[in-house]
mmCIF file of C-alpha atoms in Angstrom:
data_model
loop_
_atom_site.group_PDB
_atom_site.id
_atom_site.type_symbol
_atom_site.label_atom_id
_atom_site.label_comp_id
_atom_site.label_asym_id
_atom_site.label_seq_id
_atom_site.Cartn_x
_atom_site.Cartn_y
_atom_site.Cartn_z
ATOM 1 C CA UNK A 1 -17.700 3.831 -39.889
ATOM 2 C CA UNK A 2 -20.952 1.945 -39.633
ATOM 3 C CA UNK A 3 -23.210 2.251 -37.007
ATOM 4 C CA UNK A 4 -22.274 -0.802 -34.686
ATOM 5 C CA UNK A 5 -18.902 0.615 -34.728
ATOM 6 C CA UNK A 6 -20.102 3.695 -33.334
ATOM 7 C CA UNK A 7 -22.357 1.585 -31.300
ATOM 8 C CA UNK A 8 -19.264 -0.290 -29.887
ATOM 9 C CA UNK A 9 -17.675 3.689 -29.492
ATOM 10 C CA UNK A 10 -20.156 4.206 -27.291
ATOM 11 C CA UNK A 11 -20.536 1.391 -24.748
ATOM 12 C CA UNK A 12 -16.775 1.665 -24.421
ATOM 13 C CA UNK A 13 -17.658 5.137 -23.790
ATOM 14 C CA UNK A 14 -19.687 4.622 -21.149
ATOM 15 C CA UNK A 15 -17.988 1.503 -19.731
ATOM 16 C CA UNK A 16 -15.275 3.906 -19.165
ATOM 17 C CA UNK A 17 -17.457 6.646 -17.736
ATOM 18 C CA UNK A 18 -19.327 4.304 -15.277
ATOM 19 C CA UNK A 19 -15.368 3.223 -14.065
ATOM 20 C CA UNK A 20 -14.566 7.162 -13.876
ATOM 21 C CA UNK A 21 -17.841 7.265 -11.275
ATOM 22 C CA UNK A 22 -16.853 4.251 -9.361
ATOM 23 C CA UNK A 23 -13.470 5.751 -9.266
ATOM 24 C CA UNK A 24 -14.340 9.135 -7.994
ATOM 25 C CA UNK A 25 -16.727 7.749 -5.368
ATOM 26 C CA UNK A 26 -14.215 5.723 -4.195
ATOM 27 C CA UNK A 27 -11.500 8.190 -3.783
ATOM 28 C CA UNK A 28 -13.797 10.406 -2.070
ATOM 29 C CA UNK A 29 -14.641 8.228 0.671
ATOM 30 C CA UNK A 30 -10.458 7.466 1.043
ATOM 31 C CA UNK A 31 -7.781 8.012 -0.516
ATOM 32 C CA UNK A 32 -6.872 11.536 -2.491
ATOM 33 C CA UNK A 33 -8.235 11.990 -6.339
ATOM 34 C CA UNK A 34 -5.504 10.930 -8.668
ATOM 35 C CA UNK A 35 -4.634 7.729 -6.232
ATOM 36 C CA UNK A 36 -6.528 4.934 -8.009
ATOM 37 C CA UNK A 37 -5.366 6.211 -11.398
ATOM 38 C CA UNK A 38 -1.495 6.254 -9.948
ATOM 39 C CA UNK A 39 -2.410 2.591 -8.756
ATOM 40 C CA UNK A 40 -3.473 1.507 -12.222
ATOM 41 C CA UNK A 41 -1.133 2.807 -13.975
ATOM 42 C CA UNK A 42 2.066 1.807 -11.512
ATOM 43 C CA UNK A 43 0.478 -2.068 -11.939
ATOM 44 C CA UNK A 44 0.031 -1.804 -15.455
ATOM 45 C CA UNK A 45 3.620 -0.814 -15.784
ATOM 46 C CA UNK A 46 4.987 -4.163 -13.582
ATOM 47 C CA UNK A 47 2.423 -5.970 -15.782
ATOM 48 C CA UNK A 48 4.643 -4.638 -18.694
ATOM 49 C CA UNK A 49 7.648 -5.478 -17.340
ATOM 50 C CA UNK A 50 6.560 -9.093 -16.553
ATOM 51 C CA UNK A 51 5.512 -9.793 -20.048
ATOM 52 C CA UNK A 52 1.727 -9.875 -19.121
ATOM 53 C CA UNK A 53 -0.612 -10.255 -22.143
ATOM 54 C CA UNK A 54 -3.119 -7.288 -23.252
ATOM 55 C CA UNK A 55 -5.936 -9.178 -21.425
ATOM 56 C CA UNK A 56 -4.156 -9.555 -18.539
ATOM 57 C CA UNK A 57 -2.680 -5.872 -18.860
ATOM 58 C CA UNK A 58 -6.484 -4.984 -18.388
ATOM 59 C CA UNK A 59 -7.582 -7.121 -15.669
ATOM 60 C CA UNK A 60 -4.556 -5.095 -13.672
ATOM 61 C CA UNK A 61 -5.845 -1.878 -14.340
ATOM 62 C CA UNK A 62 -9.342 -2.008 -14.362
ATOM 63 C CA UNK A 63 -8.696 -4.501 -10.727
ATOM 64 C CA UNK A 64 -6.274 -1.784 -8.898
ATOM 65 C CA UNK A 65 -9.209 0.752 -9.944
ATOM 66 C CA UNK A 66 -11.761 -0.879 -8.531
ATOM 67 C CA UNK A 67 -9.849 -3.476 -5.606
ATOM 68 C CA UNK A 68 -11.182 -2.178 -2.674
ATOM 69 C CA UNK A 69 -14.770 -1.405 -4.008
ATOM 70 C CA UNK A 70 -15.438 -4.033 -0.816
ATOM 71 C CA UNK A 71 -15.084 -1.387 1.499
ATOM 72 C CA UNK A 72 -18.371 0.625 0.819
ATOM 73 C CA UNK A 73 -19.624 -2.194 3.233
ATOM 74 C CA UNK A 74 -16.922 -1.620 5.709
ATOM 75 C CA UNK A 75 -18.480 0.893 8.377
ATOM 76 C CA UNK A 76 -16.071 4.389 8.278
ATOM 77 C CA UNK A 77 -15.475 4.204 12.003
ATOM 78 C CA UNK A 78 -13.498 0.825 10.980
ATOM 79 C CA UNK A 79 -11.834 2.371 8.064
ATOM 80 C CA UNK A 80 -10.131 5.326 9.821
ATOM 81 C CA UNK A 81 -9.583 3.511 13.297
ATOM 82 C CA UNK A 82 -5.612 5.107 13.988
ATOM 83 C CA UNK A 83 -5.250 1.692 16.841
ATOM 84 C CA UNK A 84 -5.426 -1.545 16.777
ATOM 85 C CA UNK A 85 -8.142 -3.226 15.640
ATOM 86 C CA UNK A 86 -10.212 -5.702 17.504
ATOM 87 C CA UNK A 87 -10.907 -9.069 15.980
ATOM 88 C CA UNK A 88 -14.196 -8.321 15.141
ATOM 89 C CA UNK A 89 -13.078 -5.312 13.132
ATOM 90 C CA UNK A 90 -10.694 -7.085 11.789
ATOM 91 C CA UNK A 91 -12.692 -9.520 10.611
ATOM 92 C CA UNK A 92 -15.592 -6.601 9.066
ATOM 93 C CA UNK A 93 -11.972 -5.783 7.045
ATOM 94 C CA UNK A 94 -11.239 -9.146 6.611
ATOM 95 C CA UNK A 95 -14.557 -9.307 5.137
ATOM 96 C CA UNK A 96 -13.783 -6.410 1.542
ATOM 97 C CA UNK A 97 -12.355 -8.684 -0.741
ATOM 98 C CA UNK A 98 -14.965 -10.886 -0.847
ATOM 99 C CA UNK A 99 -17.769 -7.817 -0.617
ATOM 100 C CA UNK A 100 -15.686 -7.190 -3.366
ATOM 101 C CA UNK A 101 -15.999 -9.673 -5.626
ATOM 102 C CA UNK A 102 -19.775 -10.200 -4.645
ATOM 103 C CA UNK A 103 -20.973 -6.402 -5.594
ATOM 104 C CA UNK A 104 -18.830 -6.594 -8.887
ATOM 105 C CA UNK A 105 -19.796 -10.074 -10.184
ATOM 106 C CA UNK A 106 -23.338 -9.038 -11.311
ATOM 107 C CA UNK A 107 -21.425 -6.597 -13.929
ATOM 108 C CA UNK A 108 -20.372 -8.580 -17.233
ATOM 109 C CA UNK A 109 -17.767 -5.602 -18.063
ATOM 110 C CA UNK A 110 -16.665 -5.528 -14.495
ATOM 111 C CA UNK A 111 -15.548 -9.213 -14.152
ATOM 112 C CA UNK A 112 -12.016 -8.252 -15.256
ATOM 113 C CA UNK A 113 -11.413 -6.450 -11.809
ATOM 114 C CA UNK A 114 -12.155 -10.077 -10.465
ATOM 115 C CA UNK A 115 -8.738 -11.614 -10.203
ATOM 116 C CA UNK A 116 -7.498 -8.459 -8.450
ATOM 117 C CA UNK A 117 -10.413 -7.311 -6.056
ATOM 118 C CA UNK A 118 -10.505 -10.653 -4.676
ATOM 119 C CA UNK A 119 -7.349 -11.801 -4.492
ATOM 120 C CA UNK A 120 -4.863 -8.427 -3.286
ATOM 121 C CA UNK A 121 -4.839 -9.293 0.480
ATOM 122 C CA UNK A 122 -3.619 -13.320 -0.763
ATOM 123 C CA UNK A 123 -0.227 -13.706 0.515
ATOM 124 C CA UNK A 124 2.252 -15.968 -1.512
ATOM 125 C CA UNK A 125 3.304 -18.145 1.595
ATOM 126 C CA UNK A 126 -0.823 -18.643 1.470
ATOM 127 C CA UNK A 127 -1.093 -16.349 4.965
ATOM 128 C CA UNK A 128 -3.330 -14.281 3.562
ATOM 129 C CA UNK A 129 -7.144 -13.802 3.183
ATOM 130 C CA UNK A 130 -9.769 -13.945 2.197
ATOM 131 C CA UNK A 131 -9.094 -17.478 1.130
ATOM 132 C CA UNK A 132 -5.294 -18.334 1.937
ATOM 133 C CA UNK A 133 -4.625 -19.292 -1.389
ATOM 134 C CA UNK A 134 -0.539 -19.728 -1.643
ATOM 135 C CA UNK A 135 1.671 -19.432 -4.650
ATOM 136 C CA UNK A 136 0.551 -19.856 -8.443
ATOM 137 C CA UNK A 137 -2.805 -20.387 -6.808
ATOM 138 C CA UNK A 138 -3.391 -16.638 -6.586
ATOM 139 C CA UNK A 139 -4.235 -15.653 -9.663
ATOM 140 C CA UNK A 140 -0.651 -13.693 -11.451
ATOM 141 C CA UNK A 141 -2.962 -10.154 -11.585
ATOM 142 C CA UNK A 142 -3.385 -10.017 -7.650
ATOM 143 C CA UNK A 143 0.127 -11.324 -7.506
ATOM 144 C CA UNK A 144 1.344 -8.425 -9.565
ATOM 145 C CA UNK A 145 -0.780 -5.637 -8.052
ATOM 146 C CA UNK A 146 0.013 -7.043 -4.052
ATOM 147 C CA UNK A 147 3.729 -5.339 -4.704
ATOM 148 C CA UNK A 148 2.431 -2.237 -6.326
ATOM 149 C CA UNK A 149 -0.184 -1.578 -3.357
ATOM 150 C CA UNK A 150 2.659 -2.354 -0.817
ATOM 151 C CA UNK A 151 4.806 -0.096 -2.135
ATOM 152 C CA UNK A 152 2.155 2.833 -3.190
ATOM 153 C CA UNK A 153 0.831 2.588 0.563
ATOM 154 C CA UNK A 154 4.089 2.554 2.473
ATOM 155 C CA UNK A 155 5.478 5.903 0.185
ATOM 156 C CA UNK A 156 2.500 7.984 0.822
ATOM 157 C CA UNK A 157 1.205 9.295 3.839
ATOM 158 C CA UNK A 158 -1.654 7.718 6.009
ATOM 159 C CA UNK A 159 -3.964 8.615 9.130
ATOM 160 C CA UNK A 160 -1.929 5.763 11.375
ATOM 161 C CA UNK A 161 1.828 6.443 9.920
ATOM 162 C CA UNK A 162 4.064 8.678 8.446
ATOM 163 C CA UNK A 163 5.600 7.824 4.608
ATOM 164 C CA UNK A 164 8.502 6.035 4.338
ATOM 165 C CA UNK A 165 11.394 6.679 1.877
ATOM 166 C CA UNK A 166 11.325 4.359 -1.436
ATOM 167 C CA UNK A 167 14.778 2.794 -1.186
ATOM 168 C CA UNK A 168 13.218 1.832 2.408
ATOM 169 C CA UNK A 169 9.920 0.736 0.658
ATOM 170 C CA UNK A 170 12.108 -1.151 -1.891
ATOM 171 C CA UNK A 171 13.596 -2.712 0.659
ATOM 172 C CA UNK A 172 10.681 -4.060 2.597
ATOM 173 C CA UNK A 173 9.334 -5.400 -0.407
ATOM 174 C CA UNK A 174 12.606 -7.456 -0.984
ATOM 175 C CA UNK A 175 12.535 -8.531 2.603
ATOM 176 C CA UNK A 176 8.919 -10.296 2.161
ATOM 177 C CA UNK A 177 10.148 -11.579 -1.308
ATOM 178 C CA UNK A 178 8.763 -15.363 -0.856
ATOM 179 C CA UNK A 179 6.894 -14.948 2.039
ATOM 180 C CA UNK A 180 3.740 -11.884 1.551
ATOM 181 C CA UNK A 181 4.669 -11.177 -2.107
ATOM 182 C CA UNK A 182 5.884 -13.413 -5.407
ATOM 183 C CA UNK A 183 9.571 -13.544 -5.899
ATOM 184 C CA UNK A 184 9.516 -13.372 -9.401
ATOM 185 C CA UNK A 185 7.416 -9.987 -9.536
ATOM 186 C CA UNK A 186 9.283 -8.726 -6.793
ATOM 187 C CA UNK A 187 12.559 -9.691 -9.185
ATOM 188 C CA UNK A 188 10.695 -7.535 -11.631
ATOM 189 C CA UNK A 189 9.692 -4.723 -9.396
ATOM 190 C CA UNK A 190 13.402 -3.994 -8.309
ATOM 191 C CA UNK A 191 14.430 -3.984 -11.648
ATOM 192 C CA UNK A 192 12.918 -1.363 -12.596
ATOM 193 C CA UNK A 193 14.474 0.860 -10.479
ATOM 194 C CA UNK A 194 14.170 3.850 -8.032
ATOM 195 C CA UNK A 195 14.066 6.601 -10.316
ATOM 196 C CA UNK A 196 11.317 4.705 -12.447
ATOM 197 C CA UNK A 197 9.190 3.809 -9.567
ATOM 198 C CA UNK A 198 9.512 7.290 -8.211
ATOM 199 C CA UNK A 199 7.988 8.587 -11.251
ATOM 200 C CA UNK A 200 5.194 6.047 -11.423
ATOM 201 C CA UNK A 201 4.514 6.619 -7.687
ATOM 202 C CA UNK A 202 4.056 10.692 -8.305
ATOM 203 C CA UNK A 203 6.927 10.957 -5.263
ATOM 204 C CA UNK A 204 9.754 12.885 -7.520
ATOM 205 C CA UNK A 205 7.170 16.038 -7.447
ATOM 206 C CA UNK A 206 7.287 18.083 -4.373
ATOM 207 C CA UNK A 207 4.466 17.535 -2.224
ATOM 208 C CA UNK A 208 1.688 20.308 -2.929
ATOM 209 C CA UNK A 209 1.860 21.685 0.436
ATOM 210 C CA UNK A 210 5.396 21.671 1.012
ATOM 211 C CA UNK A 211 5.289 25.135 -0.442
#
């Protein structure tokens, strides 16, 4: 190999070691290690299944790394708030995808994570935010990873609610088929099945303190 090969070996390297430090900041702040990674890879694996190009393949996993990378300018008290939120917190939430897409856009090999970071709170029936973008206007990545977050976040524990049961996760997704999420990948996400999305979701392991 000549040396802009290993030159390329390298920066992808360290591309992937500055994501691993992103990564690990984020989780530490929320969110336990190994729960970004499960993200990426679950939305890879409905990219798959929707016939999603490399590119786009990439965008989805690099994005559900790196989608809430908005919230380092979200104030913690906000963050972990177990009521309801007032509108002015809301709004400071309202505010991550944006933050989001600001902090990220200044980094050339970052710009993949775009599509996602700034677009995973969109809703298809175009209720959602940051923008209200409806339909095939939110960009198929976002689309993609909305169902995988959805599903992820309603199967695992957090500080304001108890996990629910996948077939009841499944379920809820299929219920807001058309309205939060895209019909065709929620189509695709049932299809795959329990058992699959059980595996990809790290639920068919007992939990660590169940012991």
């Amino acid at each position: 190999g000549n040396v802009f090969h290993l030159m390329v070996d390298r920066l992808r390297v360290s591309h992937r070691s500055m994501v691993d430090v992103l990564v690990r900041a984020l989780e530490s702040r929320e969110g336990e290690p190994g729960s970004l990674a499960r993200l990426a890879r679950a939305s890879r694996t409905l990219g798959e299944t929707l016939g999603l190009g490399a590119a786009q393949r990439e965008a989805l996993q690099l994005g559900a790394l790196l989608h809430d990378i908005g919230e380092i300018r979200t104030p913690e008290a906000v963050l972990r708030k177990p009521g309801p939120l007032t509108v002015e917190e809301r709004l400071v939430i309202e505010a991550h995808p944006a933050a989001g897409v600001e902090i990220l856009e200044v980094v050339p090999l970052l710009t993949p994570a775009l599509d996602v970071v700034g677009g995973h709170h969109e809703r298809y029936d175009g209720g959602g935010y940051p923008h209200g973008l409806k339909g095939e206007d939110i960009p198929v990545v976002a689309r993609v990873f909305a169902v995988v977050d959805a599903l992820d976040a309603m199967t695992h524990d957090r500080p304001y609610r108890p996990a629910r049961a996948l077939p009841e996760a499944l379920a809820a997704v299929r219920e807001a088929s058309g309205g939060q999420f895209d019909p065709r990948v929620v189509e695709a996400a049932l299809a795959m099945g329990e058992s699959r999305w059980a595996e990809l979701l790290d639920l068919d392991r007992p939990s660590p303190d169940a012991g």
